[in-house]
């Protein structure tokens, strides 16, 4: 006879002791029940098109820079603008799937970390040269690169603190948040000519240890389900991965002549990245590479995945900054043109000698 049916599932009984062994639904139960919506998608097998991916992209012309946020289905279809072009540079993007907010970093005359939804946008934290952005939803913390350091704050920008700082001649390439195990993964060049390194540390920056070196590191991403850290390395670029402690390094795949903006869909078993001019994806072992959507002449700075479309932000009414921002060259050129046009300054061509 068939065995009796199992007893009703009890959430707490299903949580394993080792964080590295948790599957998606168990992490969701452990961290916060409100996070379960996004994870259950993988368990019930919803099609990839049911989820969304967001990205920040832009580029610079001779005298100005522009950037915008876009989104599409996870298979690259149905591309739409979440914001219109803004006279700015975007450095990164992250999603608050609980409260329905999109965060991004922006260089302009209102440089900082922006937050937006369908009601508008606002600056939640000031930053000098902001880059990649990540969110720890369970702890309610926002992390971002600011030049040679990594800062974090509450989701409203309060309680700002620096958790990682390089020296004056170092170069911070990227970082990834491993919230499940309570770690940050950072790629950097500590000083000119020194070997690039991939380091792991606690979320407050303590306990730093180098887990990989000898590569030219680019972006980095974490797969918390299988316990792997992925990174882009070398030229031409290759995506590599290793265990969280840096052991068992392996090449996953070659990715053409340019690659950045790594993102992992753990439950869907996919890795996403940007290889100019297309967003692409493959299985986590590098098989079945496919091109999803072309982004035109813009460069994608960061990808953010939302497998359940829990963020639900289709459009952010966020107008341009009051003064166009184009980097210092663009600003200088615009100022000179305006002054010359007003007759306050007569520009004169140098005499030939």
mmCIF file of C-alpha atoms in Angstrom:
data_model
loop_
_atom_site.group_PDB
_atom_site.id
_atom_site.type_symbol
_atom_site.label_atom_id
_atom_site.label_comp_id
_atom_site.label_asym_id
_atom_site.label_seq_id
_atom_site.Cartn_x
_atom_site.Cartn_y
_atom_site.Cartn_z
ATOM 1 C CA UNK A 1 0.000 0.000 0.000
ATOM 2 C CA UNK A 2 1.179 3.572 -0.552
ATOM 3 C CA UNK A 3 2.785 5.311 2.422
ATOM 4 C CA UNK A 4 0.638 7.638 4.506
ATOM 5 C CA UNK A 5 0.731 11.319 3.522
ATOM 6 C CA UNK A 6 3.399 13.384 5.262
ATOM 7 C CA UNK A 7 2.366 15.685 8.095
ATOM 8 C CA UNK A 8 1.656 19.334 7.335
ATOM 9 C CA UNK A 9 4.840 21.293 6.697
ATOM 10 C CA UNK A 10 6.007 23.377 9.616
ATOM 11 C CA UNK A 11 8.168 26.288 8.518
ATOM 12 C CA UNK A 12 10.568 26.234 11.444
ATOM 13 C CA UNK A 13 11.079 22.475 11.119
ATOM 14 C CA UNK A 14 12.193 22.907 7.520
ATOM 15 C CA UNK A 15 15.065 25.270 8.188
ATOM 16 C CA UNK A 16 18.487 23.699 8.019
ATOM 17 C CA UNK A 17 21.229 24.580 10.433
ATOM 18 C CA UNK A 18 23.925 25.487 7.920
ATOM 19 C CA UNK A 19 23.371 28.715 6.024
ATOM 20 C CA UNK A 20 25.332 27.327 3.072
ATOM 21 C CA UNK A 21 22.794 24.493 2.742
ATOM 22 C CA UNK A 22 19.660 26.602 2.632
ATOM 23 C CA UNK A 23 17.552 26.512 -0.507
ATOM 24 C CA UNK A 24 15.621 29.557 -1.680
ATOM 25 C CA UNK A 25 12.375 28.989 0.213
ATOM 26 C CA UNK A 26 14.239 28.164 3.434
ATOM 27 C CA UNK A 27 16.291 31.363 3.252
ATOM 28 C CA UNK A 28 13.075 33.237 2.763
ATOM 29 C CA UNK A 29 11.521 31.668 5.866
ATOM 30 C CA UNK A 30 14.649 32.294 7.921
ATOM 31 C CA UNK A 31 15.113 35.926 6.943
ATOM 32 C CA UNK A 32 11.588 37.282 6.640
ATOM 33 C CA UNK A 33 8.224 35.880 5.569
ATOM 34 C CA UNK A 34 7.663 39.006 3.509
ATOM 35 C CA UNK A 35 10.539 37.950 1.244
ATOM 36 C CA UNK A 36 8.872 34.669 0.311
ATOM 37 C CA UNK A 37 6.919 36.042 -2.620
ATOM 38 C CA UNK A 38 10.048 36.429 -4.717
ATOM 39 C CA UNK A 39 11.487 33.016 -3.833
ATOM 40 C CA UNK A 40 8.368 30.891 -4.284
ATOM 41 C CA UNK A 41 8.407 31.712 -7.988
ATOM 42 C CA UNK A 42 11.229 29.249 -8.463
ATOM 43 C CA UNK A 43 9.446 26.579 -6.405
ATOM 44 C CA UNK A 44 6.185 26.652 -8.377
ATOM 45 C CA UNK A 45 7.897 26.925 -11.728
ATOM 46 C CA UNK A 46 6.496 30.174 -13.080
ATOM 47 C CA UNK A 47 7.790 31.015 -16.567
ATOM 48 C CA UNK A 48 10.777 33.334 -16.837
ATOM 49 C CA UNK A 49 8.664 36.027 -18.483
ATOM 50 C CA UNK A 50 6.682 36.378 -15.235
ATOM 51 C CA UNK A 51 9.629 38.127 -13.597
ATOM 52 C CA UNK A 52 11.412 41.362 -14.407
ATOM 53 C CA UNK A 53 14.941 42.641 -14.698
ATOM 54 C CA UNK A 54 15.874 46.287 -14.278
ATOM 55 C CA UNK A 55 19.035 48.021 -15.426
ATOM 56 C CA UNK A 56 20.669 51.430 -15.327
ATOM 57 C CA UNK A 57 22.311 52.492 -18.561
ATOM 58 C CA UNK A 58 23.698 55.575 -20.201
ATOM 59 C CA UNK A 59 26.541 57.206 -22.033
ATOM 60 C CA UNK A 60 28.320 60.492 -22.660
ATOM 61 C CA UNK A 61 28.499 62.640 -25.781
ATOM 62 C CA UNK A 62 30.896 65.530 -26.307
ATOM 63 C CA UNK A 63 29.293 67.964 -23.868
ATOM 64 C CA UNK A 64 26.721 66.002 -21.907
ATOM 65 C CA UNK A 65 25.919 62.656 -20.286
ATOM 66 C CA UNK A 66 22.558 60.957 -20.132
ATOM 67 C CA UNK A 67 21.191 57.955 -18.293
ATOM 68 C CA UNK A 68 17.924 56.142 -17.717
ATOM 69 C CA UNK A 69 16.460 53.083 -16.019
ATOM 70 C CA UNK A 70 14.779 50.402 -18.105
ATOM 71 C CA UNK A 71 13.189 47.050 -17.421
ATOM 72 C CA UNK A 72 12.023 43.980 -19.304
ATOM 73 C CA UNK A 73 10.817 40.459 -18.739
ATOM 74 C CA UNK A 74 13.544 38.051 -17.653
ATOM 75 C CA UNK A 75 13.692 36.691 -21.200
ATOM 76 C CA UNK A 76 14.421 40.180 -22.548
ATOM 77 C CA UNK A 77 11.021 40.861 -24.067
ATOM 78 C CA UNK A 78 8.767 43.869 -23.407
ATOM 79 C CA UNK A 79 11.485 46.474 -22.801
ATOM 80 C CA UNK A 80 10.156 49.718 -21.325
ATOM 81 C CA UNK A 81 11.537 52.916 -19.798
ATOM 82 C CA UNK A 82 11.200 53.191 -16.023
ATOM 83 C CA UNK A 83 12.620 56.713 -16.137
ATOM 84 C CA UNK A 84 13.151 59.021 -19.070
ATOM 85 C CA UNK A 85 16.675 60.080 -19.936
ATOM 86 C CA UNK A 86 18.190 62.289 -17.239
ATOM 87 C CA UNK A 87 21.210 64.538 -17.700
ATOM 88 C CA UNK A 88 23.336 62.454 -15.357
ATOM 89 C CA UNK A 89 25.518 59.362 -14.970
ATOM 90 C CA UNK A 90 24.075 56.279 -13.273
ATOM 91 C CA UNK A 91 26.391 53.957 -11.381
ATOM 92 C CA UNK A 92 24.144 51.172 -10.105
ATOM 93 C CA UNK A 93 20.622 49.974 -9.312
ATOM 94 C CA UNK A 94 18.942 47.842 -6.609
ATOM 95 C CA UNK A 95 15.367 46.802 -5.839
ATOM 96 C CA UNK A 96 13.357 46.921 -2.626
ATOM 97 C CA UNK A 97 10.845 44.186 -3.397
ATOM 98 C CA UNK A 98 9.090 44.611 -0.027
ATOM 99 C CA UNK A 99 8.256 48.317 -0.140
ATOM 100 C CA UNK A 100 8.187 48.696 -3.920
ATOM 101 C CA UNK A 101 11.140 51.068 -4.364
ATOM 102 C CA UNK A 102 13.918 51.321 -6.925
ATOM 103 C CA UNK A 103 17.275 52.675 -5.728
ATOM 104 C CA UNK A 104 20.009 53.939 -7.999
ATOM 105 C CA UNK A 105 23.219 55.941 -7.770
ATOM 106 C CA UNK A 106 23.507 59.104 -9.802
ATOM 107 C CA UNK A 107 26.218 61.626 -10.672
ATOM 108 C CA UNK A 108 24.719 65.032 -11.362
ATOM 109 C CA UNK A 109 24.223 68.324 -9.560
ATOM 110 C CA UNK A 110 22.174 66.256 -7.075
ATOM 111 C CA UNK A 111 24.790 63.491 -6.838
ATOM 112 C CA UNK A 112 23.874 60.701 -4.435
ATOM 113 C CA UNK A 113 21.677 57.661 -3.911
ATOM 114 C CA UNK A 114 18.208 58.086 -5.393
ATOM 115 C CA UNK A 115 14.991 56.296 -4.459
ATOM 116 C CA UNK A 116 11.922 56.203 -6.650
ATOM 117 C CA UNK A 117 8.520 54.650 -7.181
ATOM 118 C CA UNK A 118 5.436 55.540 -9.191
ATOM 119 C CA UNK A 119 4.916 58.629 -7.003
ATOM 120 C CA UNK A 120 8.273 60.224 -7.850
ATOM 121 C CA UNK A 121 11.905 60.215 -6.740
ATOM 122 C CA UNK A 122 14.109 61.648 -4.003
ATOM 123 C CA UNK A 123 17.720 61.715 -2.826
ATOM 124 C CA UNK A 124 18.132 59.516 0.264
ATOM 125 C CA UNK A 125 21.905 59.837 0.748
ATOM 126 C CA UNK A 126 24.645 62.144 -0.463
ATOM 127 C CA UNK A 127 27.653 60.611 -2.191
ATOM 128 C CA UNK A 128 30.646 61.998 -4.023
ATOM 129 C CA UNK A 129 31.239 59.386 -6.741
ATOM 130 C CA UNK A 130 28.577 56.688 -6.234
ATOM 131 C CA UNK A 131 28.739 53.366 -8.043
ATOM 132 C CA UNK A 132 27.238 49.913 -7.547
ATOM 133 C CA UNK A 133 24.270 49.580 -5.149
ATOM 134 C CA UNK A 134 23.061 46.525 -3.187
ATOM 135 C CA UNK A 135 20.259 45.994 -0.638
ATOM 136 C CA UNK A 136 20.075 43.715 2.405
ATOM 137 C CA UNK A 137 16.295 43.546 2.716
ATOM 138 C CA UNK A 138 16.235 41.400 5.844
ATOM 139 C CA UNK A 139 18.386 43.935 7.746
ATOM 140 C CA UNK A 140 16.920 47.000 6.050
ATOM 141 C CA UNK A 141 20.329 48.211 4.863
ATOM 142 C CA UNK A 142 21.551 49.842 1.680
ATOM 143 C CA UNK A 143 25.180 49.454 0.515
ATOM 144 C CA UNK A 144 26.956 51.379 -2.227
ATOM 145 C CA UNK A 145 30.379 52.202 -3.640
ATOM 146 C CA UNK A 146 31.553 55.798 -3.218
ATOM 147 C CA UNK A 147 34.895 56.209 -4.949
ATOM 148 C CA UNK A 148 37.378 54.165 -2.845
ATOM 149 C CA UNK A 149 35.003 53.108 -0.093
ATOM 150 C CA UNK A 150 31.800 51.183 0.556
ATOM 151 C CA UNK A 151 29.124 52.943 2.600
ATOM 152 C CA UNK A 152 25.917 51.650 4.109
ATOM 153 C CA UNK A 153 22.822 53.202 5.638
ATOM 154 C CA UNK A 154 19.241 52.440 6.495
ATOM 155 C CA UNK A 155 16.882 52.377 3.528
ATOM 156 C CA UNK A 156 15.877 55.985 4.250
ATOM 157 C CA UNK A 157 19.526 57.096 4.234
ATOM 158 C CA UNK A 158 19.864 57.453 8.006
ATOM 159 C CA UNK A 159 22.677 55.933 10.117
ATOM 160 C CA UNK A 160 25.275 56.391 7.379
ATOM 161 C CA UNK A 161 28.603 54.643 7.991
ATOM 162 C CA UNK A 162 31.665 53.524 6.024
ATOM 163 C CA UNK A 163 32.352 49.789 6.173
ATOM 164 C CA UNK A 164 35.316 49.516 3.780
ATOM 165 C CA UNK A 165 37.978 52.064 2.816
ATOM 166 C CA UNK A 166 40.882 51.783 0.369
ATOM 167 C CA UNK A 167 44.001 53.916 0.485
ATOM 168 C CA UNK A 168 44.400 57.094 -1.549
ATOM 169 C CA UNK A 169 46.013 55.306 -4.502
ATOM 170 C CA UNK A 170 43.775 52.210 -4.523
ATOM 171 C CA UNK A 171 41.033 51.407 -7.034
ATOM 172 C CA UNK A 172 37.774 49.776 -5.919
ATOM 173 C CA UNK A 173 36.303 47.791 -8.817
ATOM 174 C CA UNK A 174 33.096 46.250 -7.466
ATOM 175 C CA UNK A 175 31.446 44.433 -4.574
ATOM 176 C CA UNK A 176 28.661 41.939 -3.906
ATOM 177 C CA UNK A 177 26.495 41.399 -0.863
ATOM 178 C CA UNK A 178 26.284 37.907 0.627
ATOM 179 C CA UNK A 179 23.573 38.706 3.138
ATOM 180 C CA UNK A 180 22.702 35.073 3.914
ATOM 181 C CA UNK A 181 26.181 34.314 5.247
ATOM 182 C CA UNK A 182 26.753 37.878 6.451
ATOM 183 C CA UNK A 183 29.643 38.715 4.111
ATOM 184 C CA UNK A 184 30.778 41.332 1.623
ATOM 185 C CA UNK A 185 32.846 40.367 -1.423
ATOM 186 C CA UNK A 186 35.055 43.157 -2.787
ATOM 187 C CA UNK A 187 37.253 43.356 -5.889
ATOM 188 C CA UNK A 188 39.963 46.012 -5.936
ATOM 189 C CA UNK A 189 43.497 47.027 -6.827
ATOM 190 C CA UNK A 190 45.000 48.063 -3.466
ATOM 191 C CA UNK A 191 47.752 50.196 -5.055
ATOM 192 C CA UNK A 192 49.136 50.906 -8.536
ATOM 193 C CA UNK A 193 50.908 47.848 -9.884
ATOM 194 C CA UNK A 194 49.758 45.603 -7.036
ATOM 195 C CA UNK A 195 47.862 42.411 -7.983
ATOM 196 C CA UNK A 196 44.091 42.718 -8.108
ATOM 197 C CA UNK A 197 42.344 40.834 -5.338
ATOM 198 C CA UNK A 198 38.981 39.430 -4.334
ATOM 199 C CA UNK A 199 38.394 39.825 -0.590
ATOM 200 C CA UNK A 200 35.710 38.585 1.760
ATOM 201 C CA UNK A 201 34.768 40.361 4.975
ATOM 202 C CA UNK A 202 31.960 40.755 7.495
ATOM 203 C CA UNK A 203 29.166 43.186 6.673
ATOM 204 C CA UNK A 204 30.745 45.796 8.949
ATOM 205 C CA UNK A 205 34.073 45.482 7.147
ATOM 206 C CA UNK A 206 35.835 43.495 9.863
ATOM 207 C CA UNK A 207 37.581 40.173 9.385
ATOM 208 C CA UNK A 208 38.782 40.872 5.824
ATOM 209 C CA UNK A 209 40.606 38.053 4.033
ATOM 210 C CA UNK A 210 41.867 37.740 0.451
ATOM 211 C CA UNK A 211 40.302 34.674 -1.184
ATOM 212 C CA UNK A 212 41.556 35.079 -4.775
ATOM 213 C CA UNK A 213 44.271 37.025 -6.593
ATOM 214 C CA UNK A 214 46.208 36.893 -9.831
ATOM 215 C CA UNK A 215 43.343 38.000 -12.064
ATOM 216 C CA UNK A 216 42.210 41.332 -13.456
ATOM 217 C CA UNK A 217 38.907 41.492 -11.594
ATOM 218 C CA UNK A 218 35.724 43.123 -12.845
ATOM 219 C CA UNK A 219 32.226 42.785 -11.442
ATOM 220 C CA UNK A 220 31.336 40.179 -8.801
ATOM 221 C CA UNK A 221 28.083 38.422 -7.778
ATOM 222 C CA UNK A 222 27.000 35.827 -5.211
ATOM 223 C CA UNK A 223 24.864 32.690 -5.530
ATOM 224 C CA UNK A 224 23.699 32.053 -1.947
ATOM 225 C CA UNK A 225 21.884 28.812 -2.759
ATOM 226 C CA UNK A 226 24.842 26.756 -4.004
ATOM 227 C CA UNK A 227 27.483 28.755 -2.116
ATOM 228 C CA UNK A 228 29.410 30.215 -5.033
ATOM 229 C CA UNK A 229 30.920 33.611 -5.795
ATOM 230 C CA UNK A 230 31.172 34.593 -9.471
ATOM 231 C CA UNK A 231 33.404 37.247 -11.002
ATOM 232 C CA UNK A 232 34.477 38.636 -14.356
ATOM 233 C CA UNK A 233 38.223 38.421 -14.892
ATOM 234 C CA UNK A 234 40.961 39.074 -17.401
ATOM 235 C CA UNK A 235 40.907 40.317 -20.994
ATOM 236 C CA UNK A 236 39.241 38.991 -23.063
ATOM 237 C CA UNK A 237 36.805 38.466 -20.197
ATOM 238 C CA UNK A 238 35.998 35.120 -18.612
ATOM 239 C CA UNK A 239 33.390 34.475 -15.937
ATOM 240 C CA UNK A 240 34.855 32.406 -13.118
ATOM 241 C CA UNK A 241 33.445 31.051 -9.881
ATOM 242 C CA UNK A 242 34.670 29.577 -6.634
ATOM 243 C CA UNK A 243 33.411 28.446 -3.258
ATOM 244 C CA UNK A 244 32.792 31.218 -0.737
ATOM 245 C CA UNK A 245 36.237 30.654 0.774
ATOM 246 C CA UNK A 246 37.950 30.963 -2.627
ATOM 247 C CA UNK A 247 38.580 27.261 -3.110
ATOM 248 C CA UNK A 248 37.729 25.258 -6.232
ATOM 249 C CA UNK A 249 38.178 28.076 -8.784
ATOM 250 C CA UNK A 250 36.803 27.168 -12.199
ATOM 251 C CA UNK A 251 36.151 28.870 -15.522
ATOM 252 C CA UNK A 252 32.446 29.052 -16.306
ATOM 253 C CA UNK A 253 32.522 30.580 -19.789
ATOM 254 C CA UNK A 254 34.169 33.080 -22.105
ATOM 255 C CA UNK A 255 32.018 36.125 -22.709
ATOM 256 C CA UNK A 256 33.353 37.957 -25.762
ATOM 257 C CA UNK A 257 35.317 41.184 -25.716
ATOM 258 C CA UNK A 258 33.462 43.105 -22.980
ATOM 259 C CA UNK A 259 31.406 42.081 -19.962
ATOM 260 C CA UNK A 260 30.066 43.695 -16.812
ATOM 261 C CA UNK A 261 26.911 43.889 -14.646
ATOM 262 C CA UNK A 262 26.765 40.329 -13.276
ATOM 263 C CA UNK A 263 23.489 39.200 -11.688
ATOM 264 C CA UNK A 264 22.480 35.772 -10.368
ATOM 265 C CA UNK A 265 18.988 34.229 -10.434
ATOM 266 C CA UNK A 266 19.619 31.410 -7.967
ATOM 267 C CA UNK A 267 16.202 29.774 -8.137
ATOM 268 C CA UNK A 268 15.957 30.124 -11.901
ATOM 269 C CA UNK A 269 19.456 28.707 -12.327
ATOM 270 C CA UNK A 270 20.630 31.584 -14.527
ATOM 271 C CA UNK A 271 23.464 34.093 -14.650
ATOM 272 C CA UNK A 272 22.928 37.436 -16.388
ATOM 273 C CA UNK A 273 25.494 39.949 -17.628
ATOM 274 C CA UNK A 274 25.951 42.777 -20.088
ATOM 275 C CA UNK A 275 28.229 42.319 -23.103
ATOM 276 C CA UNK A 276 28.113 45.392 -25.313
ATOM 277 C CA UNK A 277 25.607 46.014 -26.807
ATOM 278 C CA UNK A 278 23.423 43.187 -25.433
ATOM 279 C CA UNK A 279 22.147 41.848 -22.102
ATOM 280 C CA UNK A 280 22.786 38.119 -22.036
ATOM 281 C CA UNK A 281 22.227 35.088 -19.848
ATOM 282 C CA UNK A 282 23.245 31.450 -19.488
ATOM 283 C CA UNK A 283 22.850 28.561 -17.110
ATOM 284 C CA UNK A 284 24.971 28.834 -13.976
ATOM 285 C CA UNK A 285 27.437 26.330 -15.431
ATOM 286 C CA UNK A 286 27.884 28.463 -18.567
ATOM 287 C CA UNK A 287 25.799 26.375 -20.946
ATOM 288 C CA UNK A 288 22.980 27.662 -23.168
ATOM 289 C CA UNK A 289 24.206 31.227 -23.641
ATOM 290 C CA UNK A 290 21.603 33.499 -25.186
ATOM 291 C CA UNK A 291 21.272 37.152 -26.149
ATOM 292 C CA UNK A 292 18.237 38.794 -24.594
ATOM 293 C CA UNK A 293 17.945 42.442 -25.551
ATOM 294 C CA UNK A 294 20.106 45.107 -27.159
ATOM 295 C CA UNK A 295 20.549 48.368 -25.271
ATOM 296 C CA UNK A 296 21.701 50.474 -28.229
ATOM 297 C CA UNK A 297 24.567 52.870 -27.675
ATOM 298 C CA UNK A 298 24.149 52.952 -23.891
ATOM 299 C CA UNK A 299 26.336 51.024 -21.459
ATOM 300 C CA UNK A 300 24.652 49.005 -18.716
ATOM 301 C CA UNK A 301 26.155 49.728 -15.295
ATOM 302 C CA UNK A 302 24.258 47.188 -13.184
ATOM 303 C CA UNK A 303 21.436 44.626 -13.506
ATOM 304 C CA UNK A 304 18.841 43.941 -10.806
ATOM 305 C CA UNK A 305 16.583 40.875 -10.992
ATOM 306 C CA UNK A 306 13.029 40.585 -9.681
ATOM 307 C CA UNK A 307 11.854 37.003 -10.429
ATOM 308 C CA UNK A 308 8.332 37.585 -9.053
ATOM 309 C CA UNK A 309 7.887 41.191 -10.225
ATOM 310 C CA UNK A 310 7.398 42.031 -6.548
ATOM 311 C CA UNK A 311 8.792 45.558 -6.912
ATOM 312 C CA UNK A 312 5.975 46.457 -9.287
ATOM 313 C CA UNK A 313 7.440 49.791 -10.420
ATOM 314 C CA UNK A 314 6.690 50.337 -14.101
ATOM 315 C CA UNK A 315 7.439 54.059 -14.302
ATOM 316 C CA UNK A 316 9.083 56.653 -12.049
ATOM 317 C CA UNK A 317 8.140 60.284 -12.758
ATOM 318 C CA UNK A 318 11.558 61.756 -12.044
ATOM 319 C CA UNK A 319 12.446 64.882 -14.005
ATOM 320 C CA UNK A 320 15.899 66.070 -15.009
ATOM 321 C CA UNK A 321 18.061 67.830 -12.431
ATOM 322 C CA UNK A 322 17.613 71.580 -12.605
ATOM 323 C CA UNK A 323 21.099 72.085 -14.140
ATOM 324 C CA UNK A 324 22.311 69.632 -16.809
ATOM 325 C CA UNK A 325 25.115 67.416 -15.549
ATOM 326 C CA UNK A 326 27.652 66.262 -18.076
ATOM 327 C CA UNK A 327 30.796 65.615 -16.122
ATOM 328 C CA UNK A 328 33.261 68.459 -15.653
ATOM 329 C CA UNK A 329 34.113 68.734 -19.351
ATOM 330 C CA UNK A 330 30.473 68.971 -20.338
ATOM 331 C CA UNK A 331 29.673 71.476 -17.602
ATOM 332 C CA UNK A 332 32.656 73.627 -18.560
ATOM 333 C CA UNK A 333 31.706 73.561 -22.237
ATOM 334 C CA UNK A 334 28.097 74.460 -21.506
ATOM 335 C CA UNK A 335 29.115 77.314 -19.214
ATOM 336 C CA UNK A 336 31.502 78.762 -21.789
ATOM 337 C CA UNK A 337 28.886 78.540 -24.513
ATOM 338 C CA UNK A 338 26.291 80.282 -22.362
ATOM 339 C CA UNK A 339 28.700 83.034 -21.349
ATOM 340 C CA UNK A 340 29.809 83.583 -24.934
ATOM 341 C CA UNK A 341 26.230 83.711 -26.170
ATOM 342 C CA UNK A 342 25.308 86.313 -23.578
ATOM 343 C CA UNK A 343 28.085 88.634 -24.726
ATOM 344 C CA UNK A 344 29.809 88.601 -21.352
ATOM 345 C CA UNK A 345 32.883 86.984 -22.779
ATOM 346 C CA UNK A 346 34.389 87.334 -26.266
ATOM 347 C CA UNK A 347 36.196 84.141 -27.113
ATOM 348 C CA UNK A 348 39.215 84.762 -29.336
ATOM 349 C CA UNK A 349 41.085 82.267 -31.485
ATOM 350 C CA UNK A 350 44.827 82.221 -30.724
ATOM 351 C CA UNK A 351 47.001 83.912 -33.346
ATOM 352 C CA UNK A 352 49.111 81.703 -35.549
ATOM 353 C CA UNK A 353 52.860 81.863 -35.007
#
